[in-house]
Amino acid sequence: MTDIPRLALNDGHTIPQFGFGIWHVPVDVTAKAVESALRLGYPLVDGAYLYDNEEGLGEGLRRSGVPRDDVFITTKVWNNEQGRARARASVERSLKTIGVDQLDLVLIHWPVPEQDLYLETWEAFIEMRDEGLTRSIGVSNFNADHLDRIITATGVTPALNQIELNPELQQPRMRAANAERGIVSQCWTPLGNGRSFEKEPIAAAARRTGRSPAQVVYRWHVQLGTAVISRSINPAHQAENMEIFDFELTGAEMDAIAGLDIGLRTGPDPSVFKIL
């Protein structure tokens, strides 16, 4: 079983550097996919009530036989559930749906600056953390100005900021902004839908190491120091995705991959995204 490193959070807790995400995992296979991932040794499951499959997350956890304390569980509060009362209701609903007494991490899914509720939501998160509903609190898709507003207003810095990150969207400024504030960067869509797999820096590293392009990209994330969310419902692919801790990319290979950054998003811009 692969030994997954853990990253220190600014609240005294730690988070596994590599985990399994259930975004776009069909409802009818979520439990099976989560069970498989946990049995293979994945230490983290990243979910959200919006994904409509948190019940399967809980069922997969119970079927796996892996102790609850050995699994890091994340959920998120969606855009139309921001605000003090709604955010609390969302978190309590996720706890009930998953079937656990405490979450490891709760994130504000998007800042949605137009509705101007993310600060109030952050204040609710602090209250819920202090009450023990979750151990850690963080954000997702926040820009530096969003971070500074909630930190200045509350004195509480998010433990983590989950952002889109892949070889064609490397976000060096946002990663630096997170690091300057002591915030762990965690990436979603880490493979960038495979758009960079045939690019020479990835292909060359795959040839040298005898690994797949996906493994090379996951390893690139790890060496950047980010936390990574992977996704597959195929047990063989789940196992392959996790086999990234027994090889290293060279400095030259990391530099070559850095040259693939073209700022191309697969998702929306957090500054303007407002779907509720």
Short mmCIF file of C-alpha atoms in Angstrom, two decimals:
data_model
loop_
_atom_site.label_atom_id
_atom_site.label_comp_id
_atom_site.label_asym_id
_atom_site.label_seq_id
_atom_site.Cartn_x
_atom_site.Cartn_y
_atom_site.Cartn_z
CA MET A 1 0.00 0.00 0.00
CA THR A 2 1.35 3.43 -0.98
CA ASP A 3 2.39 5.71 1.88
CA ILE A 4 0.83 9.10 1.05
CA PRO A 5 2.69 12.15 2.43
CA ARG A 6 0.75 14.71 4.45
CA LEU A 7 0.98 18.48 4.26
CA ALA A 8 0.80 20.70 7.34
CA LEU A 9 -2.19 23.04 7.59
CA ASN A 10 -1.96 26.37 9.38
CA ASP A 11 -4.41 25.25 12.08
CA GLY A 12 -2.24 22.46 13.44
CA HIS A 13 -3.84 19.67 11.43
CA THR A 14 -2.50 17.90 8.33
CA ILE A 15 -3.99 16.81 5.02
CA PRO A 16 -2.99 13.92 2.73
CA GLN A 17 -1.22 15.22 -0.35
CA PHE A 18 -3.11 12.88 -2.68
CA GLY A 19 -6.75 11.88 -2.62
CA PHE A 20 -9.86 10.76 -4.47
CA GLY A 21 -12.56 13.12 -5.75
CA ILE A 22 -16.19 12.29 -6.51
CA TRP A 23 -17.06 15.20 -8.80
CA HIS A 24 -18.96 13.81 -11.82
CA VAL A 25 -18.86 10.27 -10.40
CA PRO A 26 -22.30 8.79 -11.23
CA VAL A 27 -24.56 8.37 -8.24
CA ASP A 28 -25.09 4.66 -8.86
CA VAL A 29 -21.36 3.84 -8.76
CA THR A 30 -20.11 6.31 -6.14
CA ALA A 31 -20.23 3.87 -3.24
CA LYS A 32 -18.34 1.23 -5.21
CA ALA A 33 -15.74 3.74 -6.43
CA VAL A 34 -15.16 5.15 -2.93
CA GLU A 35 -14.95 1.67 -1.43
CA SER A 36 -12.37 0.67 -4.03
CA ALA A 37 -10.30 3.81 -3.54
CA LEU A 38 -10.24 3.46 0.24
CA ARG A 39 -9.33 -0.22 0.09
CA LEU A 40 -6.44 0.68 -2.22
CA GLY A 41 -5.16 3.13 0.36
CA TYR A 42 -6.51 6.51 -0.69
CA PRO A 43 -6.60 8.53 2.54
CA LEU A 44 -8.84 11.38 1.37
CA VAL A 45 -12.22 11.72 -0.32
CA ASP A 46 -13.18 15.13 -1.71
CA GLY A 47 -16.91 15.70 -2.13
CA ALA A 48 -19.59 18.38 -2.16
CA TYR A 49 -23.32 18.31 -1.63
CA LEU A 50 -23.70 19.82 -5.11
CA TYR A 51 -22.28 16.61 -6.56
CA ASP A 52 -25.43 14.79 -5.38
CA ASN A 53 -23.47 11.67 -4.41
CA GLU A 54 -22.43 12.21 -0.80
CA GLU A 55 -24.71 9.39 0.30
CA GLY A 56 -22.55 7.10 -1.84
CA LEU A 57 -19.45 8.57 -0.21
CA GLY A 58 -20.73 7.51 3.19
CA GLU A 59 -21.82 4.10 1.98
CA GLY A 60 -18.45 3.48 0.35
CA LEU A 61 -16.70 4.47 3.57
CA ARG A 62 -18.75 2.00 5.58
CA ARG A 63 -18.34 -0.82 3.05
CA SER A 64 -14.58 -0.32 2.87
CA GLY A 65 -14.01 -1.25 6.48
CA VAL A 66 -11.44 1.53 6.76
CA PRO A 67 -11.75 3.28 10.14
CA ARG A 68 -13.35 6.72 9.94
CA ASP A 69 -10.34 8.29 11.66
CA ASP A 70 -8.11 7.08 8.80
CA VAL A 71 -10.12 8.92 6.10
CA PHE A 72 -9.96 12.67 5.48
CA ILE A 73 -13.39 13.86 4.25
CA THR A 74 -13.98 17.20 2.55
CA THR A 75 -17.26 18.82 1.57
CA LYS A 76 -18.17 22.22 0.15
CA VAL A 77 -20.94 24.78 0.52
CA TRP A 78 -22.44 25.75 -2.84
CA ASN A 79 -23.09 29.26 -4.08
CA ASN A 80 -26.82 29.44 -3.36
CA GLU A 81 -26.25 28.19 0.19
CA GLN A 82 -23.95 30.97 1.31
CA GLY A 83 -24.85 33.10 4.31
CA ARG A 84 -24.74 32.21 8.00
CA ALA A 85 -27.93 30.13 8.31
CA ARG A 86 -27.80 28.48 4.91
CA ALA A 87 -24.14 27.53 5.22
CA ARG A 88 -24.78 25.88 8.56
CA ALA A 89 -27.75 23.99 7.15
CA SER A 90 -25.62 22.82 4.22
CA VAL A 91 -22.86 21.49 6.47
CA GLU A 92 -25.32 19.78 8.82
CA ARG A 93 -27.02 18.17 5.82
CA SER A 94 -23.69 16.86 4.49
CA LEU A 95 -22.86 15.40 7.90
CA LYS A 96 -26.19 13.59 7.94
CA THR A 97 -26.01 12.48 4.31
CA ILE A 98 -22.49 11.08 4.64
CA GLY A 99 -23.27 9.64 8.05
CA VAL A 100 -20.38 11.07 10.06
CA ASP A 101 -20.21 13.18 13.22
CA GLN A 102 -17.46 15.51 12.04
CA LEU A 103 -15.94 16.59 8.75
CA ASP A 104 -12.22 17.07 8.26
CA LEU A 105 -12.52 20.08 5.96
CA VAL A 106 -15.32 22.33 4.72
CA LEU A 107 -14.78 24.74 1.83
CA ILE A 108 -16.66 27.70 0.39
CA HIS A 109 -17.08 26.37 -3.15
CA TRP A 110 -16.80 29.73 -4.98
CA PRO A 111 -16.57 33.31 -3.72
CA VAL A 112 -19.39 34.62 -5.99
CA PRO A 113 -18.41 38.24 -5.26
CA GLU A 114 -21.53 39.55 -6.93
CA GLN A 115 -23.78 38.25 -4.15
CA ASP A 116 -21.33 39.41 -1.45
CA LEU A 117 -21.99 36.63 1.05
CA TYR A 118 -18.64 34.89 1.25
CA LEU A 119 -17.48 36.89 4.30
CA GLU A 120 -20.65 36.07 6.23
CA THR A 121 -20.24 32.46 5.15
CA TRP A 122 -16.65 32.46 6.40
CA GLU A 123 -17.81 33.77 9.76
CA ALA A 124 -20.27 30.87 9.91
CA PHE A 125 -17.45 28.45 9.07
CA ILE A 126 -15.40 29.76 12.00
CA GLU A 127 -18.35 29.19 14.32
CA MET A 128 -18.88 25.64 13.03
CA ARG A 129 -15.19 24.83 13.35
CA ASP A 130 -15.20 26.08 16.93
CA GLU A 131 -18.26 23.92 17.65
CA GLY A 132 -16.55 20.82 16.27
CA LEU A 133 -18.68 20.23 13.17
CA THR A 134 -15.46 20.29 11.15
CA ARG A 135 -11.79 20.21 12.08
CA SER A 136 -10.53 22.59 9.40
CA ILE A 137 -12.06 25.25 7.19
CA GLY A 138 -10.96 26.62 3.85
CA VAL A 139 -12.04 27.99 0.52
CA SER A 140 -12.11 27.02 -3.13
CA ASN A 141 -11.49 29.18 -6.19
CA PHE A 142 -10.65 32.27 -4.13
CA ASN A 143 -8.41 34.98 -5.57
CA ALA A 144 -5.97 36.94 -3.43
CA ASP A 145 -8.39 39.83 -2.87
CA HIS A 146 -11.09 37.42 -1.66
CA LEU A 147 -8.60 35.85 0.75
CA ASP A 148 -7.43 39.18 2.12
CA ARG A 149 -10.95 40.37 2.77
CA ILE A 150 -11.94 37.43 4.96
CA ILE A 151 -8.57 37.28 6.72
CA THR A 152 -8.62 41.01 7.53
CA ALA A 153 -12.22 40.93 8.73
CA THR A 154 -11.97 37.83 10.93
CA GLY A 155 -8.31 37.27 11.71
CA VAL A 156 -8.74 33.65 10.56
CA THR A 157 -6.79 32.43 7.54
CA PRO A 158 -8.18 29.57 5.45
CA ALA A 159 -6.25 26.34 5.89
CA LEU A 160 -6.53 25.52 2.19
CA ASN A 161 -7.54 27.03 -1.13
CA GLN A 162 -8.62 24.54 -3.80
CA ILE A 163 -7.93 25.98 -7.25
CA GLU A 164 -7.87 24.81 -10.84
CA LEU A 165 -4.31 23.80 -11.64
CA ASN A 166 -2.75 21.76 -14.42
CA PRO A 167 0.25 22.05 -16.78
CA GLU A 168 -1.58 24.51 -19.04
CA LEU A 169 -2.94 26.56 -16.11
CA GLN A 170 -0.18 26.67 -13.50
CA GLN A 171 -1.32 29.79 -11.61
CA PRO A 172 2.11 30.69 -10.17
CA ARG A 173 0.85 33.98 -8.74
CA MET A 174 -2.10 32.34 -7.00
CA ARG A 175 0.08 29.54 -5.63
CA ALA A 176 2.51 32.19 -4.35
CA ALA A 177 -0.35 34.18 -2.82
CA ASN A 178 -1.54 31.08 -0.98
CA ALA A 179 1.96 30.27 0.22
CA GLU A 180 2.58 33.83 1.44
CA ARG A 181 -0.53 33.52 3.61
CA GLY A 182 0.31 30.04 4.88
CA ILE A 183 -2.47 28.43 2.86
CA VAL A 184 -2.12 25.01 1.23
CA SER A 185 -2.89 24.96 -2.50
CA GLN A 186 -4.98 21.98 -3.57
CA CYS A 187 -5.73 21.40 -7.24
CA TRP A 188 -8.86 20.35 -9.02
CA THR A 189 -8.86 19.01 -12.59
CA PRO A 190 -5.13 18.30 -12.15
CA LEU A 191 -4.80 16.56 -15.50
CA GLY A 192 -6.40 19.43 -17.42
CA ASN A 193 -8.56 16.93 -19.28
CA GLY A 194 -5.39 15.38 -20.69
CA ARG A 195 -4.68 18.31 -22.99
CA SER A 196 -0.95 18.27 -22.23
CA PHE A 197 -0.38 14.51 -22.42
CA GLU A 198 1.10 14.62 -25.92
CA LYS A 199 3.23 17.71 -25.33
CA GLU A 200 6.92 16.85 -25.47
CA PRO A 201 7.86 17.74 -21.87
CA ILE A 202 5.22 15.31 -20.58
CA ALA A 203 5.85 12.67 -23.22
CA ALA A 204 9.62 12.79 -22.73
CA ALA A 205 9.32 12.40 -18.96
CA ALA A 206 6.93 9.49 -19.48
CA ARG A 207 9.42 7.79 -21.79
CA ARG A 208 12.32 8.27 -19.40
CA THR A 209 10.48 7.04 -16.33
CA GLY A 210 8.38 4.36 -18.00
CA ARG A 211 5.28 5.94 -16.50
CA SER A 212 2.04 7.13 -18.05
CA PRO A 213 1.51 10.80 -18.91
CA ALA A 214 -1.10 10.98 -16.15
CA GLN A 215 1.40 9.70 -13.60
CA VAL A 216 3.95 12.25 -14.78
CA VAL A 217 1.44 15.08 -14.35
CA TYR A 218 0.38 13.88 -10.91
CA ARG A 219 4.03 13.64 -9.92
CA TRP A 220 4.60 17.19 -11.21
CA HIS A 221 1.86 18.40 -8.87
CA VAL A 222 3.40 16.57 -5.94
CA GLN A 223 6.82 18.09 -6.58
CA LEU A 224 5.25 21.55 -6.78
CA GLY A 225 4.11 20.92 -3.21
CA THR A 226 0.38 21.06 -3.92
CA ALA A 227 -2.29 18.66 -2.71
CA VAL A 228 -3.92 16.72 -5.52
CA ILE A 229 -7.45 15.42 -6.16
CA SER A 230 -7.58 12.54 -8.66
CA ARG A 231 -10.63 10.79 -10.05
CA SER A 232 -11.36 7.40 -11.63
CA ILE A 233 -14.04 4.78 -11.07
CA ASN A 234 -11.81 2.06 -12.50
CA PRO A 235 -9.90 0.25 -9.69
CA ALA A 236 -6.92 -0.42 -11.97
CA HIS A 237 -6.68 3.25 -12.88
CA GLN A 238 -7.16 4.24 -9.24
CA ALA A 239 -4.18 2.07 -8.31
CA GLU A 240 -2.07 3.44 -11.18
CA ASN A 241 -2.88 7.04 -10.29
CA MET A 242 -1.54 6.53 -6.79
CA GLU A 243 1.77 5.04 -7.94
CA ILE A 244 3.58 8.35 -8.11
CA PHE A 245 5.65 8.35 -4.94
CA ASP A 246 8.43 5.99 -6.05
CA PHE A 247 9.96 8.16 -8.81
CA GLU A 248 10.97 11.78 -9.32
CA LEU A 249 11.04 14.24 -12.16
CA THR A 250 14.36 15.97 -12.74
CA GLY A 251 14.83 19.71 -12.37
CA ALA A 252 15.09 19.99 -16.14
CA GLU A 253 11.82 18.12 -16.59
CA MET A 254 10.07 20.37 -14.05
CA ASP A 255 11.40 23.43 -15.90
CA ALA A 256 10.23 22.05 -19.25
CA ILE A 257 6.73 21.40 -17.91
CA ALA A 258 6.66 24.94 -16.52
CA GLY A 259 6.92 26.11 -20.11
CA LEU A 260 3.54 24.56 -20.95
CA ASP A 261 1.62 27.19 -18.98
CA ILE A 262 -0.68 29.15 -21.30
CA GLY A 263 -3.26 30.26 -18.71
CA LEU A 264 -5.99 28.15 -20.28
CA ARG A 265 -8.86 27.36 -17.92
CA THR A 266 -11.18 24.38 -18.22
CA GLY A 267 -13.53 25.99 -15.69
CA PRO A 268 -14.85 29.50 -15.00
CA ASP A 269 -13.01 32.57 -13.76
CA PRO A 270 -13.59 32.99 -10.00
CA SER A 271 -13.75 36.77 -10.38
CA VAL A 272 -17.00 36.61 -12.32
CA PHE A 273 -18.50 33.15 -11.80
CA LYS A 274 -21.99 33.50 -10.30
CA ILE A 275 -24.11 30.45 -11.16
CA LEU A 276 -26.32 29.81 -8.18
#
